[in-house]
PDB file of C-alpha atoms in Angstrom:
ATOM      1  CA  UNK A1495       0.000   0.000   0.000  1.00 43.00           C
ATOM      2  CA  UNK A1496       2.958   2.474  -1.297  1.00 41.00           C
ATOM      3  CA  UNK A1497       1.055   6.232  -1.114  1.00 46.00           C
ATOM      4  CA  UNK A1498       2.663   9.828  -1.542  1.00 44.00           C
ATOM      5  CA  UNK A1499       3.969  11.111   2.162  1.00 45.00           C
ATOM      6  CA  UNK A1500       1.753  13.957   3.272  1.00 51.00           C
ATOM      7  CA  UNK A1501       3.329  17.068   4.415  1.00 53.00           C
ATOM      8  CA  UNK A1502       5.459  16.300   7.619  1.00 77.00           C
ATOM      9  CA  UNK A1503       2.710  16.557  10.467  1.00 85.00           C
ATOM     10  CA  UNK A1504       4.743  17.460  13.576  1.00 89.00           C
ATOM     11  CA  UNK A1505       3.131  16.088  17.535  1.00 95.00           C
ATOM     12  CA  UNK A1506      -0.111  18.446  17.514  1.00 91.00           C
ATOM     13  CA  UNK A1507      -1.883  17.111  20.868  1.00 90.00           C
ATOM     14  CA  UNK A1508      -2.850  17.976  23.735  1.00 96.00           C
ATOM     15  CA  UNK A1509      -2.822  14.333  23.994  1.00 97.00           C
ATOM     16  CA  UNK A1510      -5.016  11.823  26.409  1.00 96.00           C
ATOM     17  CA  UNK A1511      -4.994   8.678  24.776  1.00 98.00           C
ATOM     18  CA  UNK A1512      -2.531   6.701  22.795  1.00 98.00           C
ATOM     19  CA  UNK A1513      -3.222   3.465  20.350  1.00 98.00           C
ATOM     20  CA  UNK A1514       0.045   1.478  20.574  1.00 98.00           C
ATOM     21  CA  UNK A1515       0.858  -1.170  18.140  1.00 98.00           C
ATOM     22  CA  UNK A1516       2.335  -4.701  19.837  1.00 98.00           C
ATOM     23  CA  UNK A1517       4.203  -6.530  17.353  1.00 97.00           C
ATOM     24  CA  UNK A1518       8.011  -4.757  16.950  1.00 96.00           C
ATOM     25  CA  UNK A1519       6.646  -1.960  18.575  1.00 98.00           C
ATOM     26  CA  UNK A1520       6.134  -3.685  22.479  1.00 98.00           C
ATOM     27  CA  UNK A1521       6.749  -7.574  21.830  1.00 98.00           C
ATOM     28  CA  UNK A1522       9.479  -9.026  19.254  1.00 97.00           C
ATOM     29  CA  UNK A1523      10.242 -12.378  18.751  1.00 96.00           C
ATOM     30  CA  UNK A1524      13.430 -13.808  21.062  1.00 95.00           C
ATOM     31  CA  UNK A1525      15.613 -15.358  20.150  1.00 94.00           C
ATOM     32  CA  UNK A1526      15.508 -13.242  16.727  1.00 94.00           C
ATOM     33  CA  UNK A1527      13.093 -14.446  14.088  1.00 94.00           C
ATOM     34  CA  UNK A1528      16.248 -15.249  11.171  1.00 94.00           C
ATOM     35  CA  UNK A1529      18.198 -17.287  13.842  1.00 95.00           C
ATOM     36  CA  UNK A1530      15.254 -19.110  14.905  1.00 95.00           C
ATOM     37  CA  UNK A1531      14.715 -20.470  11.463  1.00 96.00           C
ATOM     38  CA  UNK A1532      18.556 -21.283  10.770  1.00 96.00           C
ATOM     39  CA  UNK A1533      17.925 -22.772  14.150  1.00 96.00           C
ATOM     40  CA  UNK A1534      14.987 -25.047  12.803  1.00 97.00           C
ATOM     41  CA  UNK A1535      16.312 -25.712   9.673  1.00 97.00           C
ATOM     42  CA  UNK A1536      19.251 -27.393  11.133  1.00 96.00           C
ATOM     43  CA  UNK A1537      17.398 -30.301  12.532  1.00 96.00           C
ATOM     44  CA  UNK A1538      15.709 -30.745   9.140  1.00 96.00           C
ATOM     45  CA  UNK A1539      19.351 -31.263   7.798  1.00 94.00           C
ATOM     46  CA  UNK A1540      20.276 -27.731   6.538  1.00 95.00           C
ATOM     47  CA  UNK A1541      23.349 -27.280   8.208  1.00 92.00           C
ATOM     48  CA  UNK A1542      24.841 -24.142   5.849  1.00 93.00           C
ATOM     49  CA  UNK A1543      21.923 -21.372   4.964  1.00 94.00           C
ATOM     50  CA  UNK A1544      22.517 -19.626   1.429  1.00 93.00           C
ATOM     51  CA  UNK A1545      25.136 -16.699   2.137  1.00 92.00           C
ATOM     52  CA  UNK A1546      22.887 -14.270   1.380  1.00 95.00           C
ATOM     53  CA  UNK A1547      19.570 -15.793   2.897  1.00 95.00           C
ATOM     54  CA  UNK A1548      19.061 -12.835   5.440  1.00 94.00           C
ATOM     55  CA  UNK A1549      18.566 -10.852   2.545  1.00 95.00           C
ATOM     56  CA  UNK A1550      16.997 -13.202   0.758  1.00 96.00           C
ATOM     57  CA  UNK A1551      14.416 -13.704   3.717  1.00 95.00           C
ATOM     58  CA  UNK A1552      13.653 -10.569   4.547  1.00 92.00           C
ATOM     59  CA  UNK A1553      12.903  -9.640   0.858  1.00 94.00           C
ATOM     60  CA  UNK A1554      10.130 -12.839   1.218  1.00 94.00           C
ATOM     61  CA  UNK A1555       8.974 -11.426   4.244  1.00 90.00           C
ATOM     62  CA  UNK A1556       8.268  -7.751   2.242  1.00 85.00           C
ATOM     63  CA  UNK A1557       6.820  -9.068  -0.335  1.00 89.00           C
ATOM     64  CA  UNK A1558       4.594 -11.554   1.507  1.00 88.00           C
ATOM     65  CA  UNK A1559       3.326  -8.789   4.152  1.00 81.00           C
ATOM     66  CA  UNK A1560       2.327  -6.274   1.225  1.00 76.00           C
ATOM     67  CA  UNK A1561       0.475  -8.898  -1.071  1.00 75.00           C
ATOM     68  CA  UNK A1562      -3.186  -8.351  -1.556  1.00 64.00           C
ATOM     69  CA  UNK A1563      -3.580 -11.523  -0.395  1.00 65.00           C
ATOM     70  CA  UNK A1564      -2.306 -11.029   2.983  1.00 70.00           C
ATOM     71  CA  UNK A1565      -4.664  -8.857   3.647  1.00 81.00           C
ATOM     72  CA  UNK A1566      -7.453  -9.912   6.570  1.00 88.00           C
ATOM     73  CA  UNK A1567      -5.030 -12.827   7.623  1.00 90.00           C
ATOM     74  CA  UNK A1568      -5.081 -11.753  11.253  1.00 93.00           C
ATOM     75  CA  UNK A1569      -8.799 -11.751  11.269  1.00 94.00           C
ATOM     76  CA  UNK A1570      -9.201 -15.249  11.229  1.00 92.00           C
ATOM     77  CA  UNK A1571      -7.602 -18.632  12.465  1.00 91.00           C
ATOM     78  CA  UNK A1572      -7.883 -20.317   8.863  1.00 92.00           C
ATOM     79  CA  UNK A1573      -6.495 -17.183   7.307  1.00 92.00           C
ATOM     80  CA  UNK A1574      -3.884 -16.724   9.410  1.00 93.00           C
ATOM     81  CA  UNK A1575      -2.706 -20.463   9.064  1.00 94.00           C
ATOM     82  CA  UNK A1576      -2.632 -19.931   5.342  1.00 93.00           C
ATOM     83  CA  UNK A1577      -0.697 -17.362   5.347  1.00 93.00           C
ATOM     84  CA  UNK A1578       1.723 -18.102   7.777  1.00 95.00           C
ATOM     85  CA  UNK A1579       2.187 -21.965   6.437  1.00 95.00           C
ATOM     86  CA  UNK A1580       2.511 -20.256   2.918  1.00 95.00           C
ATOM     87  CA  UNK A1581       5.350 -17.489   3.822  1.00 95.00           C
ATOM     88  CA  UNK A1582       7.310 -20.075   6.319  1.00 97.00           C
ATOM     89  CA  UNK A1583       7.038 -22.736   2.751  1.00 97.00           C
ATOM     90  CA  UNK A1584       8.997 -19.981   0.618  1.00 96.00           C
ATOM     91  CA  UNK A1585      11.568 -19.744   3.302  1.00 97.00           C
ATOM     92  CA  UNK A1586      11.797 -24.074   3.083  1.00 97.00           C
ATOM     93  CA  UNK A1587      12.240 -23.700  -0.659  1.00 96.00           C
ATOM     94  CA  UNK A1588      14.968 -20.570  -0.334  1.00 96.00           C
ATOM     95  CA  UNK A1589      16.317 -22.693   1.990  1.00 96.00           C
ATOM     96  CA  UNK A1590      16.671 -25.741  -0.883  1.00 95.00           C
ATOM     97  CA  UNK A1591      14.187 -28.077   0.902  1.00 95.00           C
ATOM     98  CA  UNK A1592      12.461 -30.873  -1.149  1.00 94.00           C
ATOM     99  CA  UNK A1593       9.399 -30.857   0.543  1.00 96.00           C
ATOM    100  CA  UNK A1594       9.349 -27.508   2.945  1.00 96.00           C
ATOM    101  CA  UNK A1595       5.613 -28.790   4.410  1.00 97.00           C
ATOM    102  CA  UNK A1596       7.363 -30.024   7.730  1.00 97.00           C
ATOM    103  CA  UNK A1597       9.420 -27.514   8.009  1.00 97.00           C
ATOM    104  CA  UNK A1598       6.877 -24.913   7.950  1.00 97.00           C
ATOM    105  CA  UNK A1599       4.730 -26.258  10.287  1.00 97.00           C
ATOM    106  CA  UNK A1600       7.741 -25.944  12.616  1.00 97.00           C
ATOM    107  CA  UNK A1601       8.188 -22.930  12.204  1.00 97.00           C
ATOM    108  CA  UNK A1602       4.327 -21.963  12.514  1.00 97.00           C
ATOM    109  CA  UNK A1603       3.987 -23.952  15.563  1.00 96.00           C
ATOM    110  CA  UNK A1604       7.133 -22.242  17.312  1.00 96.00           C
ATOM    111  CA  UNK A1605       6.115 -18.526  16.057  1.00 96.00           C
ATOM    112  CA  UNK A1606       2.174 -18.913  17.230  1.00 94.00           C
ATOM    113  CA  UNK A1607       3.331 -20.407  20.693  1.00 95.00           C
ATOM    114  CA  UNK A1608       3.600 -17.607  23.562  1.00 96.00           C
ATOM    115  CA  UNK A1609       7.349 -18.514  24.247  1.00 96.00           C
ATOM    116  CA  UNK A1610       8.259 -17.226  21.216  1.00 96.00           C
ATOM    117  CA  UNK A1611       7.662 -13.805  22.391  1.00 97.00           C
ATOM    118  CA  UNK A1612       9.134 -11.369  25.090  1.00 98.00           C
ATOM    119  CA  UNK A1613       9.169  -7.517  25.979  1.00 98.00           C
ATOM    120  CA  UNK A1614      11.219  -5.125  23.392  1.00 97.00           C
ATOM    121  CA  UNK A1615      14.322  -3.569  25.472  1.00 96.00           C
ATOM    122  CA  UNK A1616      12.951  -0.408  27.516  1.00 97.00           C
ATOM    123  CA  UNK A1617       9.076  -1.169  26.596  1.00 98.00           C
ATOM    124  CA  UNK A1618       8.265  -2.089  30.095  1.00 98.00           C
ATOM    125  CA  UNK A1619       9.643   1.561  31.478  1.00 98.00           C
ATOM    126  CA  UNK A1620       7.814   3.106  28.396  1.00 98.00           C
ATOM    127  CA  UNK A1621       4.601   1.669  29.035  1.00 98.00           C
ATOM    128  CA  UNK A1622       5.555   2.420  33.196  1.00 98.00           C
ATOM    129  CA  UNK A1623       6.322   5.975  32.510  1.00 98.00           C
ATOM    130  CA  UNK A1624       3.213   6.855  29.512  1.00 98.00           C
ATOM    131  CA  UNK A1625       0.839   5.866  32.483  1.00 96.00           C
ATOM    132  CA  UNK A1626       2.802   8.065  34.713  1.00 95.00           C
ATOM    133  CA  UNK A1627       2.273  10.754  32.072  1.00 95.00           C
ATOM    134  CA  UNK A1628      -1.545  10.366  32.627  1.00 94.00           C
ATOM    135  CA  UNK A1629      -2.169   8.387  29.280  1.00 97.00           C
ATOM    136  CA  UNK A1630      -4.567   6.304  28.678  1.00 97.00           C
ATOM    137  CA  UNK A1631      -3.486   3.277  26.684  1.00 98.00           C
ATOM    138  CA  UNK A1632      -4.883   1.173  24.287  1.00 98.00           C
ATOM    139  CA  UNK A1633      -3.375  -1.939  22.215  1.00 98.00           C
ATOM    140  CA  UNK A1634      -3.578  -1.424  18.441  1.00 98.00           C
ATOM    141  CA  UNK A1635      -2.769  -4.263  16.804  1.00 98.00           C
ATOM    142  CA  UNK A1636      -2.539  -6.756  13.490  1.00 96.00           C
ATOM    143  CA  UNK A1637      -2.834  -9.769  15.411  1.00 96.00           C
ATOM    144  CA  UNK A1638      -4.840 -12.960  15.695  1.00 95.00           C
ATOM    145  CA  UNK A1639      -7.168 -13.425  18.804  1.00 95.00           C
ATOM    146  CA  UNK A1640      -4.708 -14.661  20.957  1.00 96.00           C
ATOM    147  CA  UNK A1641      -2.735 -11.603  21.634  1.00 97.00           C
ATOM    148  CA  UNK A1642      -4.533 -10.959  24.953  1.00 97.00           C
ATOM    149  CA  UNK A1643      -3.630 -13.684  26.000  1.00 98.00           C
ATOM    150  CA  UNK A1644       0.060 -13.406  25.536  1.00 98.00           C
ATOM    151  CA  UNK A1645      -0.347  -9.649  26.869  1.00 98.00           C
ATOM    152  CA  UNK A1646      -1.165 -11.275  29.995  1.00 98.00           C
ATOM    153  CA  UNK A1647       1.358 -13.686  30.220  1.00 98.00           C
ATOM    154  CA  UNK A1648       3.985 -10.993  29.380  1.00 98.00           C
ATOM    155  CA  UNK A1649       2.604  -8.836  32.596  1.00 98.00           C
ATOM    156  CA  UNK A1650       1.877  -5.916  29.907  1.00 98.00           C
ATOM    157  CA  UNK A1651      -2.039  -6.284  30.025  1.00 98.00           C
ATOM    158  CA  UNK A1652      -1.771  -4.006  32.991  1.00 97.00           C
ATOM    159  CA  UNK A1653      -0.368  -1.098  31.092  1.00 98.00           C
ATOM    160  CA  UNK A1654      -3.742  -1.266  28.784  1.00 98.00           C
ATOM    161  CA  UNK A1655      -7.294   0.293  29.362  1.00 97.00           C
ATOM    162  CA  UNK A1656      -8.217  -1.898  26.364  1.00 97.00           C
ATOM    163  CA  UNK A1657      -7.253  -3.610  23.484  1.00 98.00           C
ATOM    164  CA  UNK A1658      -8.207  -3.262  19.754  1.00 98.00           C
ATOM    165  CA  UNK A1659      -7.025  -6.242  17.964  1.00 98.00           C
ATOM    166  CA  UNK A1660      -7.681  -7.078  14.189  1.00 97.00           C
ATOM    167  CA  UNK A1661      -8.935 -10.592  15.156  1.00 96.00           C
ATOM    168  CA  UNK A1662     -12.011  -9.487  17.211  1.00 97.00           C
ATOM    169  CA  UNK A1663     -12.876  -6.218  15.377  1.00 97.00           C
ATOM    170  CA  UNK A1664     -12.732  -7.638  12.121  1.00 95.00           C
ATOM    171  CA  UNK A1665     -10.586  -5.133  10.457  1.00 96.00           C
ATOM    172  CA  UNK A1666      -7.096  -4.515  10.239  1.00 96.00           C
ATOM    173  CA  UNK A1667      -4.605  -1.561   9.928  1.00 95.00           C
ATOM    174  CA  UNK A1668      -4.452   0.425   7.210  1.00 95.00           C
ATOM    175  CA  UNK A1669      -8.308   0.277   7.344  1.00 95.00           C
ATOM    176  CA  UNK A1670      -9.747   3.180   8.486  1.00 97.00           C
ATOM    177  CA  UNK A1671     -12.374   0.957   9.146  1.00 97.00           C
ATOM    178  CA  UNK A1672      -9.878  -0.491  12.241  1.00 97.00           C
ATOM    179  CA  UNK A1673      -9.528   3.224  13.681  1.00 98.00           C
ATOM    180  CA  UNK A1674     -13.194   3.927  13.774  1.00 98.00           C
ATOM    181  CA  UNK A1675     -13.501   0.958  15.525  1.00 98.00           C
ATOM    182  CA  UNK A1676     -10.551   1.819  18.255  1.00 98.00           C
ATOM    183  CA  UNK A1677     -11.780   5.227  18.441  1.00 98.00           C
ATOM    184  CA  UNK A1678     -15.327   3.882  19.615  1.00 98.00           C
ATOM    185  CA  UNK A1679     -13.819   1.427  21.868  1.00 97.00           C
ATOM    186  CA  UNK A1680     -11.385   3.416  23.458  1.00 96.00           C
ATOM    187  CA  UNK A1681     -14.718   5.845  23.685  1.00 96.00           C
ATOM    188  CA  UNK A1682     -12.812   9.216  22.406  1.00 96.00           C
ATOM    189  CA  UNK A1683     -12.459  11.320  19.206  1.00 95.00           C
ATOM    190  CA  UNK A1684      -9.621  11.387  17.551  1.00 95.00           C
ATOM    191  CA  UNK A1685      -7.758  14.611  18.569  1.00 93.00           C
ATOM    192  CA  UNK A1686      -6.224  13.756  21.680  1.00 96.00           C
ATOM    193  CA  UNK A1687      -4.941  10.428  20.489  1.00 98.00           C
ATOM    194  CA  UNK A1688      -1.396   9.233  19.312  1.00 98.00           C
ATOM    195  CA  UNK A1689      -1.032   6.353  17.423  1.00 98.00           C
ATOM    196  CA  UNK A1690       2.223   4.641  17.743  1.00 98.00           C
ATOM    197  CA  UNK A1691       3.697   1.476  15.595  1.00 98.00           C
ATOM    198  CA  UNK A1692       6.825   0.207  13.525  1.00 95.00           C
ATOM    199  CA  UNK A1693       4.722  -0.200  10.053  1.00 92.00           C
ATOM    200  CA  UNK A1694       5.037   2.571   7.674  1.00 92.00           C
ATOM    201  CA  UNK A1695       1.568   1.720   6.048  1.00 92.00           C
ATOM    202  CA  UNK A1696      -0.151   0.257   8.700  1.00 93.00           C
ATOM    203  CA  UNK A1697       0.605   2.248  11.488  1.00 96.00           C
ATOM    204  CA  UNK A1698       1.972   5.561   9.936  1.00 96.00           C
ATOM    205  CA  UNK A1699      -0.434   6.356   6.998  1.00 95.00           C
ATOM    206  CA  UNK A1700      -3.205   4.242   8.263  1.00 96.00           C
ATOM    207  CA  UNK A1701      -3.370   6.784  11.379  1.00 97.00           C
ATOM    208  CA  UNK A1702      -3.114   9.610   8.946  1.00 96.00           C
ATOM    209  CA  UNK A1703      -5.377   8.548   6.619  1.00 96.00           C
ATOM    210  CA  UNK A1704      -8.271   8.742   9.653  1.00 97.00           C
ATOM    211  CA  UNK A1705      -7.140  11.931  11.150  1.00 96.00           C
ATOM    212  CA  UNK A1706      -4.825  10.617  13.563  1.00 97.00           C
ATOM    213  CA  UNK A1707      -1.624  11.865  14.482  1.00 97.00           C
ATOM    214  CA  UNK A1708       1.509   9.185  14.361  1.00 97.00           C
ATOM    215  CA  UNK A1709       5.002   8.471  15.277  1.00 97.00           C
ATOM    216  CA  UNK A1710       7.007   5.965  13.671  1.00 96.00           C
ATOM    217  CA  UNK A1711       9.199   3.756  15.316  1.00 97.00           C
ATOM    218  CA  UNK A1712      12.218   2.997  13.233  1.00 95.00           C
ATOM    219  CA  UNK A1713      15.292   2.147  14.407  1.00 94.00           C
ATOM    220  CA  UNK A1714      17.085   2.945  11.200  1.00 90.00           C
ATOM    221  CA  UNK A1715      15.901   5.999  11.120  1.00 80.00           C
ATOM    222  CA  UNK A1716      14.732   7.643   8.026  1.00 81.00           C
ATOM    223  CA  UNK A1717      15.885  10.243   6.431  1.00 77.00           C
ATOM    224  CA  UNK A1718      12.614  11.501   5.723  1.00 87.00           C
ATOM    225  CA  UNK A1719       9.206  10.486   7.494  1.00 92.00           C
ATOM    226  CA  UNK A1720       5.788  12.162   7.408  1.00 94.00           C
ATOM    227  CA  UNK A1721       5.774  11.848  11.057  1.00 96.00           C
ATOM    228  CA  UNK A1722       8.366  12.130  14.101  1.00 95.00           C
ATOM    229  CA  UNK A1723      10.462   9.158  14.715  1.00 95.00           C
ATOM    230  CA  UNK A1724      11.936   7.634  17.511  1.00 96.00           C
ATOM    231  CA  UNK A1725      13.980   4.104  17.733  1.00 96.00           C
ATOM    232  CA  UNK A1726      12.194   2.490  19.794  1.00 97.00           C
ATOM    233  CA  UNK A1727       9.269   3.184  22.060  1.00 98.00           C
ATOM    234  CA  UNK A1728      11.421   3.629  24.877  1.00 98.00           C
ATOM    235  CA  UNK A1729      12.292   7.495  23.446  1.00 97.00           C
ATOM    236  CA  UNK A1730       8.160   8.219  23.378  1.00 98.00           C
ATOM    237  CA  UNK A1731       7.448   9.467  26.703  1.00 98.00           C
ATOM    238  CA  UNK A1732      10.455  12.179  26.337  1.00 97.00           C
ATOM    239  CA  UNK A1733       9.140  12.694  23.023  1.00 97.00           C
ATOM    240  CA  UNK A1734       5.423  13.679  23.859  1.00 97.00           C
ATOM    241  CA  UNK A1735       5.799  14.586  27.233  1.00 96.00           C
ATOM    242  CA  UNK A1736       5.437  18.132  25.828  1.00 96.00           C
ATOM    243  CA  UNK A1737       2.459  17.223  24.299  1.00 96.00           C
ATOM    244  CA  UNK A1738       0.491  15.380  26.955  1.00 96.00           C
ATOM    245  CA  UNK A1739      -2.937  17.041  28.146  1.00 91.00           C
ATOM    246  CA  UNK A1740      -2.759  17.807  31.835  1.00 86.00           C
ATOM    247  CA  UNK A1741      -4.735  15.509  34.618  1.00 73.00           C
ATOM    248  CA  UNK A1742      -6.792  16.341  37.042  1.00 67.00           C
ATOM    249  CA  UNK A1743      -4.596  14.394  39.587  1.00 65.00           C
ATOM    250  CA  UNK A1744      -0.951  15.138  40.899  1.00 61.00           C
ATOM    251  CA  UNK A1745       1.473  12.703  38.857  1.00 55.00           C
ATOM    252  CA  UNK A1746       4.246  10.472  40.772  1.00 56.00           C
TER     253      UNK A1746
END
């Protein structure tokens, strides 16, 4: 979903709430997704990757996520199975497997498990000190209908005053559709809320596109973004602190 960068909309606020996406934004995959599937692939016999499979890999992975046909795969079990069995299959055949089927049901058991998943570095402090701001925060995510789950088990759930997740709204980001739908749940307009995430088009121009401020978080950072950037999360609270609508209550 490639579009034309709007103007460079700078932190407007004041702000009260803020959607936060999960997935490389509050959770990653640990050990690292790449080494985890060398890691697999070497008890299916394939001891020496290509020399260039990172690349490889994560060029699969782009194309793959930006398909029309991954579209809606969070939304349901079956879709999400498809699509994950079908990405993890292309990394079997880059790999030179004869028949990648076993492999990629490895790979989707391991990656849909919960102890595939921990914390990003600093995203517990974040989350610790955007409360202490007086923010009200609310998952935003591209996820299947488990995520809640493994919120809970990760102690974040606590950070949350709800959770808008793709799998039980029926829409996903870019959608304005999924917006409208976190907007009513979260039970505000759209000016005082930030939306935060790692996903150009999901999080960055989805937000935009529904009249909702962004910041990206890109540890590469860009040389040019339509929104602020920060590296990870854990540079938000310094980032908007200036932009944070008082409260009614003295902070800690």
């Amino acid at each position: 979903m490639n579009q034309t960068p709007p103007a460079h909309r700078p932190l407007r606020g004041p702000y009260r709430t803020v959607f936060v996406d999960i997935g490389e934004t509050v959770v990653h995959v640990h050990p690292p997704f790449l080494d985890t599937v060398i890691a697999i692939a070497a008890d299916f016999g394939i001891k020496h990757p290509p020399a260039d499979f990172e690349q490889r890999a994560t060029e699969i992975w782009r194309q793959d996520v930006n398909a029309s046909r991954s579209r809606g795969y969070t939304i349901t079990t079956s879709a999400s199975s498809t699509y994950w069995h079908c990405h993890y299959a292309r990394i079997g055949d880059l790999l030179g497997m004869s028949d990648p089927e076993p492999f990629s049901r490895a790979l989707y058991q391991r990656f849909s498990s919960f102890e595939a998943y921990q914390p990003m570095p600093g995203a517990v402090d974040a989350l610790r000190a955007l409360n202490r701001l007086g923010l009200r925060l609310v998952v935003a995510s591209n996820w299947e209908g488990w995520l809640g789950r493994l919120l809970a088990l990760l102690d974040l759930e606590k950070f949350f005053a709800a959770q808008v997740v793709s799998a039980d709204i029926g829409a996903e980001k870019p959608d304005r559709l999924f917006f409208e739908r976190g907007l009513a749940i979260a039970q505000t307009d759209r000016q005082p809320v930030l939306h935060v995430g790692d996903n150009l088009d999901a999080d960055v121009y989805g937000a935009l596109n529904a009249g909702i401020d962004a910041v990206w978080v890109n540890p590469s950072w860009p040389a040019e973004s339509p929104v602020p950037v920060v590296a990870s999360i854990a540079e938000l609270p310094d980032l908007i602190r200036p932009h944070v609508a008082p409260v009614p209550w003295p902070l800690p």
